[in-house]
Structure formats: structure tokens, C-alpha cells
XYZ file of C-alpha atoms in Angstrom:
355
model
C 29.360 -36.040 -5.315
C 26.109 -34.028 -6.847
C 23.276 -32.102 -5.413
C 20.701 -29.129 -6.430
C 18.808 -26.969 -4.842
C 15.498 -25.884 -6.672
C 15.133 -23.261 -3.277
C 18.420 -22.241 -3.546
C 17.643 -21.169 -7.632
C 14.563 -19.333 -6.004
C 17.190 -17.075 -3.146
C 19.729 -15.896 -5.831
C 17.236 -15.260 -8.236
C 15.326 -12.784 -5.561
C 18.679 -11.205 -4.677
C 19.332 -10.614 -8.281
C 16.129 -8.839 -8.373
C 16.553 -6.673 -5.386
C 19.192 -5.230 -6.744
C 19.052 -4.949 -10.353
C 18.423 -1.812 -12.365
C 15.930 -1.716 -15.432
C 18.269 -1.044 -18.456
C 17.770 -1.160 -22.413
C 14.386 -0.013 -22.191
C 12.815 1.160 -25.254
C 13.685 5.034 -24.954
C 10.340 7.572 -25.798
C 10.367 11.605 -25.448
C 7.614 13.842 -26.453
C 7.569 17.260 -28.538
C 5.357 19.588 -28.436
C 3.591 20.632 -31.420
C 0.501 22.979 -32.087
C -2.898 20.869 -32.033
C -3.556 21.826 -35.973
C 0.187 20.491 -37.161
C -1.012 17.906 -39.584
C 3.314 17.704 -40.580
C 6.687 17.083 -38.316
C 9.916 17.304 -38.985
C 12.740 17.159 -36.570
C 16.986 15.723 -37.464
C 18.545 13.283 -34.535
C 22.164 12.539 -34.314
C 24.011 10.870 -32.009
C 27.130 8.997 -30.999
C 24.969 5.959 -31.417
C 25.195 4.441 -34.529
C 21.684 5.257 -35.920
C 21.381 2.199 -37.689
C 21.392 0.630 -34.183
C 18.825 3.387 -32.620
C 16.412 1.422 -35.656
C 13.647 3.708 -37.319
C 11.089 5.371 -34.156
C 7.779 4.620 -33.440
C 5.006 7.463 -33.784
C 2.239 7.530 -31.187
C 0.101 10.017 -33.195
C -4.098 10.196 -32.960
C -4.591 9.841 -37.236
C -3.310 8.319 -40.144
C 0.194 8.995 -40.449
C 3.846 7.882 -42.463
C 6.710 8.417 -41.393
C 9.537 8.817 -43.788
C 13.472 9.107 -43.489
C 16.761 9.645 -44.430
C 20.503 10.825 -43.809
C 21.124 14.404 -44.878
C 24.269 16.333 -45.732
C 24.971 17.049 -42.242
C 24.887 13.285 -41.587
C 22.291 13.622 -39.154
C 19.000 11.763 -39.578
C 16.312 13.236 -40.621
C 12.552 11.972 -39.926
C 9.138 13.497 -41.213
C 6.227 12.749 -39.892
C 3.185 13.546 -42.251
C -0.968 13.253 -41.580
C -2.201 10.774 -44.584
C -5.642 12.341 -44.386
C -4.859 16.004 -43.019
C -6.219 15.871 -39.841
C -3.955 16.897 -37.017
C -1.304 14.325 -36.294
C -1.487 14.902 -32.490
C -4.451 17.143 -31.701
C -3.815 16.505 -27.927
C -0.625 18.789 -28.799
C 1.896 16.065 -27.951
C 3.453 13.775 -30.306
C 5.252 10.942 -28.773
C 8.330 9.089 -30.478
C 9.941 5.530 -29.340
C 13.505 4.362 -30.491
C 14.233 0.903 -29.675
C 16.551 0.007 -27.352
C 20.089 0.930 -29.521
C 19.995 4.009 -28.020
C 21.489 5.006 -24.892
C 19.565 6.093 -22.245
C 21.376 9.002 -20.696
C 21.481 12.910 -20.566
C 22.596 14.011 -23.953
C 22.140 10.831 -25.675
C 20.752 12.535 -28.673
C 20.624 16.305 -30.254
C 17.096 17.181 -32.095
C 17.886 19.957 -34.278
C 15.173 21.715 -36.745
C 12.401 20.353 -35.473
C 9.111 22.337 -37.502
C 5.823 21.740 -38.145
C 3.115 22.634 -40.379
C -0.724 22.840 -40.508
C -3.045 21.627 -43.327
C -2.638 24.744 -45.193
C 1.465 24.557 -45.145
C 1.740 27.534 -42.680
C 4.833 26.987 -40.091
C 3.503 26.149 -36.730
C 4.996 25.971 -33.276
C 6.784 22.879 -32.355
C 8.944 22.130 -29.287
C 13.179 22.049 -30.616
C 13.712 19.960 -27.217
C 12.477 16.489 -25.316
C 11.019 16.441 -22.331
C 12.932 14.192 -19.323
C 11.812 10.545 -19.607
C 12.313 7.743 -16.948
C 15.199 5.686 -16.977
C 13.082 2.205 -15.321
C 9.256 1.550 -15.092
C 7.229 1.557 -11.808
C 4.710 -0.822 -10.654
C 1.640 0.753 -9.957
C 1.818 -0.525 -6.243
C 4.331 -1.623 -4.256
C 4.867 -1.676 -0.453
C 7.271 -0.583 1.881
C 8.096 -1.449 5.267
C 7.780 1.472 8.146
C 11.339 1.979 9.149
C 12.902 1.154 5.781
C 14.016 3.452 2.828
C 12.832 4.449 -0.625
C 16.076 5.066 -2.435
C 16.053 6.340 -6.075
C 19.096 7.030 -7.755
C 19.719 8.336 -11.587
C 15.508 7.211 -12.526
C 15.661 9.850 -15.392
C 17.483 11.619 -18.368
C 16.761 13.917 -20.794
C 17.441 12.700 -23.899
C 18.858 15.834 -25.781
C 19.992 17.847 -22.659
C 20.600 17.627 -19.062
C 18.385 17.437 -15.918
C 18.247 20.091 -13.576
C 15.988 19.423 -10.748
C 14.108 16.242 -9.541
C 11.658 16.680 -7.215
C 9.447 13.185 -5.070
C 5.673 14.369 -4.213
C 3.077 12.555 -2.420
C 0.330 15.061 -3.474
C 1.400 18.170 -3.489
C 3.615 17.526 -0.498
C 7.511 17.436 -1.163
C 9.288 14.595 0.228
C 12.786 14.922 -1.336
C 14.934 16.918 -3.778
C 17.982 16.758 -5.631
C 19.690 19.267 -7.922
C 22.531 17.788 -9.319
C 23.566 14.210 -10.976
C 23.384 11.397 -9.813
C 19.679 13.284 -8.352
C 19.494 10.987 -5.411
C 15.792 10.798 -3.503
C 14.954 9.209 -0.487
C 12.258 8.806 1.370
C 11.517 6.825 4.689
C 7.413 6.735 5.586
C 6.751 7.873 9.511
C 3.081 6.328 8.938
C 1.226 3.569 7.426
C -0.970 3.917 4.780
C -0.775 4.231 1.141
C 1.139 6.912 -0.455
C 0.482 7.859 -4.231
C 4.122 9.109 -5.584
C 4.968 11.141 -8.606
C 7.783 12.598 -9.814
C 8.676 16.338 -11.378
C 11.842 16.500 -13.442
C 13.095 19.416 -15.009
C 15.632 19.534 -17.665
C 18.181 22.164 -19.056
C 15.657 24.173 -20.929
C 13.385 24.664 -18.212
C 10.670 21.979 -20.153
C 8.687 20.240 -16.651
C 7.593 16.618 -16.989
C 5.660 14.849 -14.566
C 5.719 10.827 -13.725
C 3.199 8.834 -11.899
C 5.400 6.321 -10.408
C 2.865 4.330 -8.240
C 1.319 4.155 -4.979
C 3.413 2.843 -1.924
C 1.911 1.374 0.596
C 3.937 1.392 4.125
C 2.756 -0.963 6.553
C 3.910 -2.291 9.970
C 4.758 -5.924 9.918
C 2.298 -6.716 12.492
C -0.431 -5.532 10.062
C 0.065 -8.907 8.168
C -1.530 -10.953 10.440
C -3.088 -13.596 7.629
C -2.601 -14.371 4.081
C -5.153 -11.868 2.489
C -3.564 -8.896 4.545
C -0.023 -10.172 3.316
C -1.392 -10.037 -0.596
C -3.203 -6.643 0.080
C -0.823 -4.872 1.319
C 2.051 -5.407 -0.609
C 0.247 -6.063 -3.786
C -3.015 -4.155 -3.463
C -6.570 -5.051 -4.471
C -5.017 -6.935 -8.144
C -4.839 -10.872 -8.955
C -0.883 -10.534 -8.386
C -1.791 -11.605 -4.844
C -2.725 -15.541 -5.877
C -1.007 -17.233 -3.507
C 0.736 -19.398 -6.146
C 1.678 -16.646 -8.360
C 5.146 -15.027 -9.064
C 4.069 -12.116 -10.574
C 7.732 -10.282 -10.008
C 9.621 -13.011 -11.899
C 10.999 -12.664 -8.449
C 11.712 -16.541 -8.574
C 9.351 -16.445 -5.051
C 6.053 -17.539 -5.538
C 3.948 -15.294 -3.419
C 2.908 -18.306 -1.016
C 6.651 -19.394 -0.250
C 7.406 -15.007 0.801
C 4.420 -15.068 2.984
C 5.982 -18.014 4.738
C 9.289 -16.473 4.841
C 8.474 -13.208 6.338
C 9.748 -11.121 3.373
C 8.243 -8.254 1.493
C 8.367 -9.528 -2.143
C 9.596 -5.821 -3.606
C 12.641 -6.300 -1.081
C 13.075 -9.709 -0.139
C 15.431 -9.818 2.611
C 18.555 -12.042 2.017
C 19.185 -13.634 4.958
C 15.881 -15.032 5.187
C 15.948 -16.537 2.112
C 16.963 -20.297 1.897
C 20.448 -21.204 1.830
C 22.397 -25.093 1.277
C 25.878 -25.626 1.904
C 27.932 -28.895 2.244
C 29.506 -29.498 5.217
C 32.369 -32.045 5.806
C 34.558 -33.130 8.464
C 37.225 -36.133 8.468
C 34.563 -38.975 8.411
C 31.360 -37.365 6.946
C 29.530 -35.311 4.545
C 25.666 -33.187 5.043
C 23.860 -31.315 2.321
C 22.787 -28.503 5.011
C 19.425 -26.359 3.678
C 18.511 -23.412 6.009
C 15.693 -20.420 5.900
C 14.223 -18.117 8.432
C 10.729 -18.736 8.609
C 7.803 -16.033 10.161
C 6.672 -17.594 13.258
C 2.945 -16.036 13.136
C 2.139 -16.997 9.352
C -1.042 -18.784 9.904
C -3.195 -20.422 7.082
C 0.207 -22.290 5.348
C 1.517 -25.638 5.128
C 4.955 -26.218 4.632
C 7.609 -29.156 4.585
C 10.475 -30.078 3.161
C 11.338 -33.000 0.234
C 13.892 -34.386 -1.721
C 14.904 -36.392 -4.478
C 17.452 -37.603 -6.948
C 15.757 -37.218 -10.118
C 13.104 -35.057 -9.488
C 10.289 -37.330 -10.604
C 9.498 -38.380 -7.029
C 9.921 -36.809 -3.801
C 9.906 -37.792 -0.747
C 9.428 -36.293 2.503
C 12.385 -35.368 4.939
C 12.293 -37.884 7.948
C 11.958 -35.628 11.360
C 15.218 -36.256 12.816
C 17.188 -34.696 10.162
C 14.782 -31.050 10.460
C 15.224 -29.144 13.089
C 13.163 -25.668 13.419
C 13.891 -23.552 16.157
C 12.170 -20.622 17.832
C 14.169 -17.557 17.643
C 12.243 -15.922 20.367
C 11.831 -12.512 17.617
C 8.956 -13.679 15.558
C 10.783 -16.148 13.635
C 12.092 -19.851 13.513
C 15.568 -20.896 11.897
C 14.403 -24.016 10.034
C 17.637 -26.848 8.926
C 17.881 -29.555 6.968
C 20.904 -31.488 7.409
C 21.159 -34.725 4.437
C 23.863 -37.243 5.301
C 25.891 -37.505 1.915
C 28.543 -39.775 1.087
C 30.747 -40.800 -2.202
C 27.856 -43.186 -3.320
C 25.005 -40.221 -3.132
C 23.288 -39.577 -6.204
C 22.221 -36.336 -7.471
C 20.299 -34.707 -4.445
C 17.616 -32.325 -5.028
C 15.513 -30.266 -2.293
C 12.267 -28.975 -2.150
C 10.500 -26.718 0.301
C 6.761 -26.901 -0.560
C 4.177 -24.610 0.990
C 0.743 -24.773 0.539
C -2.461 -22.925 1.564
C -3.845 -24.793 4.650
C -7.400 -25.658 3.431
């Protein structure tokens, strides 16, 4: 006996995303360096094996090589020259990318000798340490449900040290704190609106780096009170908010959450749709199951199936029931008779836009 689920695919692959951690990002620091260095020098080692870290990109504002090799010391050693003599970084900043060989972790690296020079070959100041970088990237909005909780656990390193401090703003107001590993933040809204959030870090040598890591908007669930208010609030004023779009790679079109009841940055798992097989002594179902939000208005919905998934056909009445959980929200169930004959079954919840 065979079935599928194509809304079952759509469930796991939201609960993966709930929970997973960005990892094996590309890993970038910056050094300082005096706005007339037109020359950079600094030697990385690591336990990494540096033919894995790969040779770094140089984010620089002129012409520029960058040249390397293995010195006595084994450590690597990379140079960083102006082709035409202008300043390599004139903003005073020079940023550096490894690909994603290198751990990302306190102490991944160790930058020893790092020098510059100006036009004229005179020694200039340059930074011997990294700034903190972020461990994951942000979206620039996301949303957040009054009553729940921003968690953020181990979100940055510092590449040739240790962290000391983390420190979640909204403005210049401090929300949380956390001096010591694994830095854990938290933050629960008391209010809607929309919160811009940043981030301080602070690493071993005292070097300060701050992180714009988006704007949250908390909301009260009864704020969503049609589709547009659904895609503005958790999405902002951006085309992510189609109605047909996915644009988490969520495996939830933004449609099928709005008919759920979920916020697509935290989708909640037991509304998501479900199928199990049930049997007894004499027969076999295919049962399907979601949670639907009782006051989405504007959305058509039903459910389909079929055994090749060419053509689909609509599920007859009797064998849906949807029933009103008297909280906001209706437990929807399809129950398909199988037997030893049934061929491949395959499911389908559509949901459209009501025009």
C-alpha cells in the first residue's frame, strides 16, 4: 500500500526551518588600518587546514592584489598591495572573507604581524585583532507575536579571540545582556509595534562592533484581520508578501500560513498539516489533519487528491469534516478509505485568494 503527502513535505520542511541554525557561512572580520595605508600585511594560522580556509576575499575601495604564501613559521601569510597607490581602504576599514573551510567560532584563527604602509613606505597603524562577526544573517524584518520570545543563543564569535559582552538594543534602550558563553539574549515585546534591533559585541581586546540585525515587528493576532495586514506585518512593506510566494524556503507559501494561522518566522507545529494511516481489523484511512484560523477572510481553500499527480480531484464532502474549535480555529480531517488495491495516493490542500 502507497501514499504521499505533498502538505505533509510542506509541515516538516517548516519545522526544519524553525529550528535550524545558519552554519558554514562564509566567515568576514575587519582590521583597522590608517585611511592613507596603500599596503597590508597580516599571517593567519589555524587548526584548519588552510588549504581548506581557500585564499580570502578583499573588500578594498581601489585597485588592489593580493598575494600569498606559507612562511617559516608555517603560518600563512597574505599581502594586500594598492596597484595604483591610492589608499586601499580610505574609509579606514579593510574587510576580508574566507570561504566557508573555516570554522566559525571564538579563536578559530590567530592574526599575527599584521602592518601597513602608506604610499611613501612609512609604517602605519593597523589593527593586530578582528572585530566580533555574526555567526547567522538576519532578515531585515521579521515579526513576532506579543507574548512570545526572542531567543538568541551563541549569534557571534570573534574570530582570533573571545567575546566578552553582548549586549540587544532597540535604540539606545537595553533589552538584554549576557557576559559569558553561550551569551544567551532574550527578549519578550510588552507592546506592538515595530522594534529596530541591533546588536553590540565586545571581544577580548576590548575592539566594539555593532550589528543591525533587523526590525521586529510584534503584533497581536487580532491585528491580522485580512490578507494585506497578515503580509504587512510579518513581512513589512516588501514583495515577500505575494500571496503565492515562499520567500523563506519555508516550504509554506505565504497564502497556505495565512490560512493556517501561523507566523511564517515561527510556524507553529501543531497547526501544520499532518497524515497518518489508520487501521483496524477490517479497514484502512489515509487520515490528513491541520488547524485552520477561523477569521481568515479573502481565501479559498479545499482539499484534492490523486494517484499520479497529473489530475486531481476534489475530496467528496462526507469524507472532510472541519470543526469549530470554539478558540478562533477549526480542526479540518480528511479521512481516505484505503485498501490492498489503492494506488499511490497523493493529497493536496489548495488555497487560493478569493477574487
Amino acid at each position: 500500500m502507497k501514499y504521499c503527502n505533498r502538505v505533509l513535505s510542506s509541515a516538516l520542511a517548516a519545522i526544519a526551518f524553525a529550528g535550524v541554525a545558519q552554519a558554514n557561512l562564509p566567515v568576514s572580520f575587519n582590521l583597522a588600518v590608517d585611511p592613507t595605508g596603500v599596503a597590508l600585511q597580516f599571517d593567519v594560522t589555524s587548526d584548519s587546514p588552510l588549504d581548506a580556509i581557500g585564499f580570502p576575499l578583499f573588500n578594498g575601495s581601489s585597485d588592489h592584489d593580493v598575494q600569498s604564501a606559507v612562511i617559516e613559521s608555517g603560518a600563512h601569510r597574505f599581502v594586500v598591495y594598492s596597484k595604483t597607490g591610492a589608499p586601499i581602504a580610505s574609509s579606514g576599514t579593510v574587510s576580508i572573507t574566507f570561504s566557508d573551510g573555516l570554522e566559525a567560532a571564538d579563536g578559530a584563527i590567530s592574526l599575527e604581524n599584521v602592518t601597513a604602509s602608506d604610499a611613501s613606505g612609512q609604517v602605519v597603524t593597523a589593527s593586530p585583532n578582528a572585530f566580533p562577526v555574526l555567526a547567522q544573517d538576519f532578515l531585515p524584518h521579521q515579526s513576532l507575536e506579543l507574548g512570545d520570545t526572542l531567543s538568541l543563543e551563541s549569534i557571534a564569535f570573534d574570530l582570533d579571540g573571545s567575546l566578552k559582552s553582548l549586549q540587544l538594543l532597540t535604540g539606545s534602550t537595553e533589552l538584554d545582556a549576557a557576559a559569558a558563553s553561550p551569551f544567551p539574549l532574550d527578549w519578550t515585546p510588552a507592546t506592538s509595534g515595530i522594534f529596530p534591533l541591533t546588536l553590540v559585541a565586545v571581544d577580548n581586546a576590548d575592539l566594539e562592533k555593532t550589528f543591525d540585525i533587523g526590525a521586529f515587528q510584534a503584533y497581536n493576532e487580532s491585528e491580522i484581520t485580512d490578507y494585506d495586514s497578515f503580509g504587512s506585518i510579518h513581512f513589512g512593506d516588501t514583495s515577500n508578501a505575494a500571496f503565492d510566494s515562499d520567500p523563506l524556503d519555508s516550504g509554506i507559501a505565504n497564502g497556505l500560513a495565512y490560512l493556517l494561522g501561523l507566523n511564517p518566522h515561527k510556524p507553529e507545529v501543531l497547526r501544520l498539516p499532518r497524515v497518518k494511516v489508520e487501521r483496524d481489523e477490517s479497514s484502512a484511512a489515509l487520515v490528513v489533519s491541520f488547524i485552520r484560523d477561523s477569521s481568515a477572510t479573502g481565501v479559498d481553500w479545499s482539499l484534492r487528491s490523486s494517484s499520479d499527480l497529473q489530475s486531481f480531484e476534489a475530496a467528496v464532502p462526507s469524507d472532510v469534516s472541519d470543526t469549530d474549535n470554539q478558540d478562533g480555529s477549526h480542526s479540518v480531517e480528511l479521512r481516505l478509505p484505503l485498501d490492498a488495491e489503492s494506488p499511490a495516493t497523493f493529497v493536496d490542500l489548495e488555497v487560493k485568494q478569493s477574487s
